[in-house]
PDB file of C-alpha atoms in Angstrom:
ATOM      1  CA  MET A   5      -1.208 -20.924  -7.207  1.00 68.00           C
ATOM      2  CA  ASP A   6      -3.390 -20.679 -10.298  1.00 91.00           C
ATOM      3  CA  VAL A   7      -4.210 -17.785 -12.599  1.00 92.00           C
ATOM      4  CA  ILE A   8      -7.630 -17.111 -10.993  1.00 93.00           C
ATOM      5  CA  GLN A   9      -6.008 -16.651  -7.585  1.00 95.00           C
ATOM      6  CA  TRP A  10      -3.327 -14.322  -9.070  1.00 94.00           C
ATOM      7  CA  GLN A  11      -6.029 -12.292 -10.793  1.00 94.00           C
ATOM      8  CA  LYS A  12      -7.913 -11.963  -7.499  1.00 94.00           C
ATOM      9  CA  GLN A  13      -4.716 -10.908  -5.704  1.00 95.00           C
ATOM     10  CA  LEU A  14      -4.024  -8.425  -8.441  1.00 94.00           C
ATOM     11  CA  LEU A  15      -7.493  -6.839  -8.124  1.00 94.00           C
ATOM     12  CA  ASP A  16      -7.294  -6.822  -4.297  1.00 95.00           C
ATOM     13  CA  HIS A  17      -3.870  -5.193  -4.303  1.00 94.00           C
ATOM     14  CA  GLN A  18      -5.016  -2.572  -6.870  1.00 93.00           C
ATOM     15  CA  ALA A  19      -8.144  -1.864  -4.869  1.00 94.00           C
ATOM     16  CA  VAL A  20      -6.031  -1.192  -1.747  1.00 95.00           C
ATOM     17  CA  MET A  21      -3.712   1.093  -3.707  1.00 95.00           C
ATOM     18  CA  LEU A  22      -6.707   3.007  -5.065  1.00 95.00           C
ATOM     19  CA  ARG A  23      -8.408   3.232  -1.698  1.00 96.00           C
ATOM     20  CA  GLU A  24      -5.216   4.552  -0.025  1.00 96.00           C
ATOM     21  CA  GLY A  25      -4.729   7.100  -2.750  1.00 96.00           C
ATOM     22  CA  PHE A  26      -1.421   5.736  -4.126  1.00 96.00           C
ATOM     23  CA  LEU A  27      -3.185   5.388  -7.422  1.00 96.00           C
ATOM     24  CA  ASP A  28      -6.199   7.167  -8.931  1.00 95.00           C
ATOM     25  CA  ASP A  29      -8.581   6.667 -11.886  1.00 94.00           C
ATOM     26  CA  GLN A  30      -5.869   7.721 -14.322  1.00 95.00           C
ATOM     27  CA  PHE A  31      -3.987   4.492 -13.556  1.00 95.00           C
ATOM     28  CA  ILE A  32      -7.126   2.496 -14.517  1.00 92.00           C
ATOM     29  CA  GLN A  33      -7.320   4.501 -17.766  1.00 93.00           C
ATOM     30  CA  LEU A  34      -3.672   3.689 -18.411  1.00 93.00           C
ATOM     31  CA  GLN A  35      -4.378  -0.020 -18.003  1.00 90.00           C
ATOM     32  CA  LYS A  36      -7.174   0.181 -20.450  1.00 90.00           C
ATOM     33  CA  LEU A  37      -4.699   1.295 -23.139  1.00 90.00           C
ATOM     34  CA  GLN A  38      -2.795  -1.970 -22.760  1.00 86.00           C
ATOM     35  CA  ASP A  39      -3.659  -4.704 -25.307  1.00 81.00           C
ATOM     36  CA  ASP A  40      -2.218  -7.799 -26.928  1.00 78.00           C
ATOM     37  CA  SER A  41       0.033  -5.704 -29.187  1.00 85.00           C
ATOM     38  CA  SER A  42       1.619  -4.015 -26.126  1.00 85.00           C
ATOM     39  CA  PRO A  43       1.229  -6.442 -23.217  1.00 81.00           C
ATOM     40  CA  ASP A  44       3.824  -4.639 -21.054  1.00 86.00           C
ATOM     41  CA  PHE A  45       2.536  -1.139 -21.737  1.00 91.00           C
ATOM     42  CA  VAL A  46       1.712  -0.259 -18.125  1.00 91.00           C
ATOM     43  CA  ILE A  47       4.970  -1.668 -16.797  1.00 92.00           C
ATOM     44  CA  GLU A  48       6.971   0.189 -19.452  1.00 94.00           C
ATOM     45  CA  VAL A  49       5.172   3.492 -18.754  1.00 96.00           C
ATOM     46  CA  MET A  50       5.642   3.185 -15.013  1.00 96.00           C
ATOM     47  CA  THR A  51       9.279   2.215 -15.450  1.00 95.00           C
ATOM     48  CA  MET A  52       9.859   5.376 -17.464  1.00 96.00           C
ATOM     49  CA  PHE A  53       7.955   7.371 -14.772  1.00 97.00           C
ATOM     50  CA  PHE A  54      10.230   5.944 -12.064  1.00 96.00           C
ATOM     51  CA  GLU A  55      13.382   6.728 -14.071  1.00 96.00           C
ATOM     52  CA  ASP A  56      12.223  10.304 -14.724  1.00 96.00           C
ATOM     53  CA  SER A  57      11.134  10.685 -11.114  1.00 97.00           C
ATOM     54  CA  GLU A  58      14.612   9.798  -9.804  1.00 96.00           C
ATOM     55  CA  ASN A  59      16.082  12.549 -11.998  1.00 96.00           C
ATOM     56  CA  LEU A  60      13.480  15.099 -10.980  1.00 97.00           C
ATOM     57  CA  LEU A  61      13.873  14.397  -7.255  1.00 98.00           C
ATOM     58  CA  ASN A  62      17.633  14.785  -7.579  1.00 97.00           C
ATOM     59  CA  ASN A  63      17.208  17.993  -9.536  1.00 96.00           C
ATOM     60  CA  MET A  64      14.882  19.345  -6.898  1.00 97.00           C
ATOM     61  CA  LYS A  65      17.335  18.492  -4.171  1.00 97.00           C
ATOM     62  CA  ARG A  66      20.229  20.200  -5.993  1.00 96.00           C
ATOM     63  CA  ALA A  67      18.164  23.315  -6.714  1.00 96.00           C
ATOM     64  CA  LEU A  68      17.094  23.583  -3.054  1.00 96.00           C
ATOM     65  CA  GLU A  69      20.809  23.349  -2.038  1.00 95.00           C
ATOM     66  CA  GLN A  70      21.829  26.352  -4.143  1.00 94.00           C
ATOM     67  CA  VAL A  71      22.596  29.650  -2.432  1.00 93.00           C
ATOM     68  CA  PRO A  72      20.438  31.518  -2.998  1.00 95.00           C
ATOM     69  CA  VAL A  73      17.786  28.872  -3.562  1.00 95.00           C
ATOM     70  CA  ALA A  74      16.522  28.743  -7.162  1.00 92.00           C
ATOM     71  CA  PHE A  75      12.812  28.621  -6.297  1.00 96.00           C
ATOM     72  CA  ARG A  76      11.786  28.996  -9.919  1.00 96.00           C
ATOM     73  CA  GLN A  77      13.965  26.092 -10.938  1.00 96.00           C
ATOM     74  CA  VAL A  78      12.601  23.983  -8.043  1.00 97.00           C
ATOM     75  CA  ASP A  79       9.019  24.913  -9.112  1.00 98.00           C
ATOM     76  CA  ALA A  80       9.751  23.924 -12.720  1.00 97.00           C
ATOM     77  CA  HIS A  81      10.898  20.478 -11.608  1.00 98.00           C
ATOM     78  CA  VAL A  82       7.938  20.116  -9.228  1.00 98.00           C
ATOM     79  CA  HIS A  83       5.525  21.204 -12.033  1.00 98.00           C
ATOM     80  CA  GLN A  84       6.962  18.541 -14.315  1.00 98.00           C
ATOM     81  CA  PHE A  85       6.754  15.914 -11.609  1.00 98.00           C
ATOM     82  CA  LYS A  86       3.142  16.870 -10.874  1.00 98.00           C
ATOM     83  CA  GLY A  87       2.277  16.516 -14.568  1.00 97.00           C
ATOM     84  CA  SER A  88       3.926  13.130 -14.955  1.00 97.00           C
ATOM     85  CA  SER A  89       2.491  11.773 -11.756  1.00 98.00           C
ATOM     86  CA  ALA A  90      -1.015  12.918 -12.820  1.00 97.00           C
ATOM     87  CA  SER A  91      -0.600  11.258 -16.206  1.00 97.00           C
ATOM     88  CA  VAL A  92       0.197   7.873 -14.656  1.00 97.00           C
ATOM     89  CA  GLY A  93      -2.281   8.080 -11.817  1.00 97.00           C
ATOM     90  CA  ALA A  94       0.120   8.529  -8.923  1.00 97.00           C
ATOM     91  CA  GLY A  95      -2.388  10.442  -6.818  1.00 96.00           C
ATOM     92  CA  ARG A  96      -0.499  10.997  -3.563  1.00 97.00           C
ATOM     93  CA  ILE A  97       2.619  12.201  -5.407  1.00 98.00           C
ATOM     94  CA  LYS A  98       0.490  14.593  -7.452  1.00 97.00           C
ATOM     95  CA  ASN A  99      -1.088  15.991  -4.289  1.00 97.00           C
ATOM     96  CA  VAL A 100       2.251  16.563  -2.536  1.00 98.00           C
ATOM     97  CA  CYS A 101       3.500  18.353  -5.628  1.00 98.00           C
ATOM     98  CA  ALA A 102       0.531  20.767  -5.489  1.00 97.00           C
ATOM     99  CA  THR A 103       1.537  21.717  -1.879  1.00 98.00           C
ATOM    100  CA  PHE A 104       5.210  21.886  -2.843  1.00 98.00           C
ATOM    101  CA  ARG A 105       4.374  24.403  -5.606  1.00 98.00           C
ATOM    102  CA  ASP A 106       2.621  26.654  -3.040  1.00 98.00           C
ATOM    103  CA  PHE A 107       5.770  26.666  -0.951  1.00 98.00           C
ATOM    104  CA  CYS A 108       7.865  27.459  -4.010  1.00 97.00           C
ATOM    105  CA  ASP A 109       5.566  30.411  -4.789  1.00 97.00           C
ATOM    106  CA  ALA A 110       5.999  31.628  -1.202  1.00 98.00           C
ATOM    107  CA  GLN A 111       9.765  30.998  -1.401  1.00 97.00           C
ATOM    108  CA  ASN A 112       9.435  29.042   1.820  1.00 97.00           C
ATOM    109  CA  LEU A 113      12.621  26.944   2.022  1.00 97.00           C
ATOM    110  CA  GLU A 114      11.567  24.973   5.103  1.00 97.00           C
ATOM    111  CA  GLY A 115       8.254  24.040   3.517  1.00 98.00           C
ATOM    112  CA  CYS A 116       9.982  23.072   0.304  1.00 98.00           C
ATOM    113  CA  VAL A 117      12.478  20.792   2.098  1.00 98.00           C
ATOM    114  CA  ARG A 118       9.564  19.125   3.990  1.00 98.00           C
ATOM    115  CA  CYS A 119       7.693  18.566   0.718  1.00 98.00           C
ATOM    116  CA  LEU A 120      10.796  17.108  -0.958  1.00 98.00           C
ATOM    117  CA  GLN A 121      11.165  14.711   1.901  1.00 98.00           C
ATOM    118  CA  GLN A 122       7.466  13.813   1.665  1.00 98.00           C
ATOM    119  CA  LEU A 123       7.769  13.330  -2.131  1.00 97.00           C
ATOM    120  CA  GLN A 124      10.804  11.049  -1.694  1.00 98.00           C
ATOM    121  CA  HIS A 125       8.771   9.050   0.867  1.00 98.00           C
ATOM    122  CA  GLU A 126       5.682   8.817  -1.308  1.00 98.00           C
ATOM    123  CA  TYR A 127       7.814   7.879  -4.308  1.00 97.00           C
ATOM    124  CA  SER A 128       9.380   5.006  -2.398  1.00 97.00           C
ATOM    125  CA  LEU A 129       6.020   3.810  -1.104  1.00 97.00           C
ATOM    126  CA  LEU A 130       4.513   3.788  -4.560  1.00 97.00           C
ATOM    127  CA  LYS A 131       7.459   1.985  -6.092  1.00 96.00           C
ATOM    128  CA  ASN A 132       7.528  -0.623  -3.355  1.00 96.00           C
ATOM    129  CA  ASN A 133       3.764  -1.130  -3.627  1.00 95.00           C
ATOM    130  CA  LEU A 134       3.736  -1.447  -7.378  1.00 95.00           C
ATOM    131  CA  GLN A 135       6.462  -4.082  -7.534  1.00 94.00           C
ATOM    132  CA  PRO A 136       4.246  -6.929  -6.266  1.00 93.00           C
ATOM    133  CA  LEU A 137       1.477  -5.711  -8.594  1.00 92.00           C
ATOM    134  CA  PHE A 138       3.824  -5.903 -11.567  1.00 92.00           C
ATOM    135  CA  ARG A 139       5.115  -9.367 -10.528  1.00 93.00           C
ATOM    136  CA  LEU A 140       1.501 -10.592 -10.410  1.00 92.00           C
ATOM    137  CA  ARG A 141       0.812  -9.085 -13.849  1.00 90.00           C
ATOM    138  CA  GLN A 142       3.835 -10.940 -15.275  1.00 90.00           C
ATOM    139  CA  GLN A 143       2.804 -14.214 -13.633  1.00 92.00           C
ATOM    140  CA  ILE A 144      -0.715 -13.941 -15.022  1.00 92.00           C
ATOM    141  CA  GLN A 145       0.525 -13.133 -18.497  1.00 88.00           C
ATOM    142  CA  ALA A 146       3.202 -15.871 -18.445  1.00 90.00           C
ATOM    143  CA  ALA A 147       0.461 -18.386 -17.532  1.00 92.00           C
ATOM    144  CA  GLY A 148      -1.676 -17.223 -20.487  1.00 89.00           C
ATOM    145  CA  GLY A 149      -4.190 -15.331 -18.390  1.00 89.00           C
ATOM    146  CA  SER A 150      -5.714 -11.923 -19.019  1.00 87.00           C
ATOM    147  CA  ILE A 151      -5.060  -8.915 -16.783  1.00 87.00           C
ATOM    148  CA  PRO A 152      -8.223  -7.942 -14.910  1.00 87.00           C
ATOM    149  CA  ILE A 153      -9.037  -4.260 -14.671  1.00 83.00           C
ATOM    150  CA  ILE A 154     -11.094  -2.539 -11.927  1.00 80.00           C
ATOM    151  CA  ASP A 155     -13.961  -0.571 -13.447  1.00 72.00           C
TER     152      ASP A 155
END
């Protein structure tokens, strides 16, 4: 396969992820910050996001298991997750966080548990869908090609 085919695959995959709401315009803006001086910028930022997300999800789970439930603590973790997901363009995660915060405000344990499960699911989907995207980026760069960006 040549660079042009990889670039087309990358654009197609990104378009699907945008259309399905996994990513939003903020992810496109993040890509525009990448240049020759930091060719792995997007991958590095997303890797940090995924590492932080694992910790936040675990912290939310632990806070929901406390008796009594520490809804303020859960909400603080959800607020942080919402902010970080918004900053990297993880649209579906950001949207679930908004609903999760409403359940925290209402101190609705059942709703919070459902939202945590949904967040874990959306997190896995995003991570699994971004991996082929990142492999394509690395193949394109290794072959000397430029990373196309959807406008």
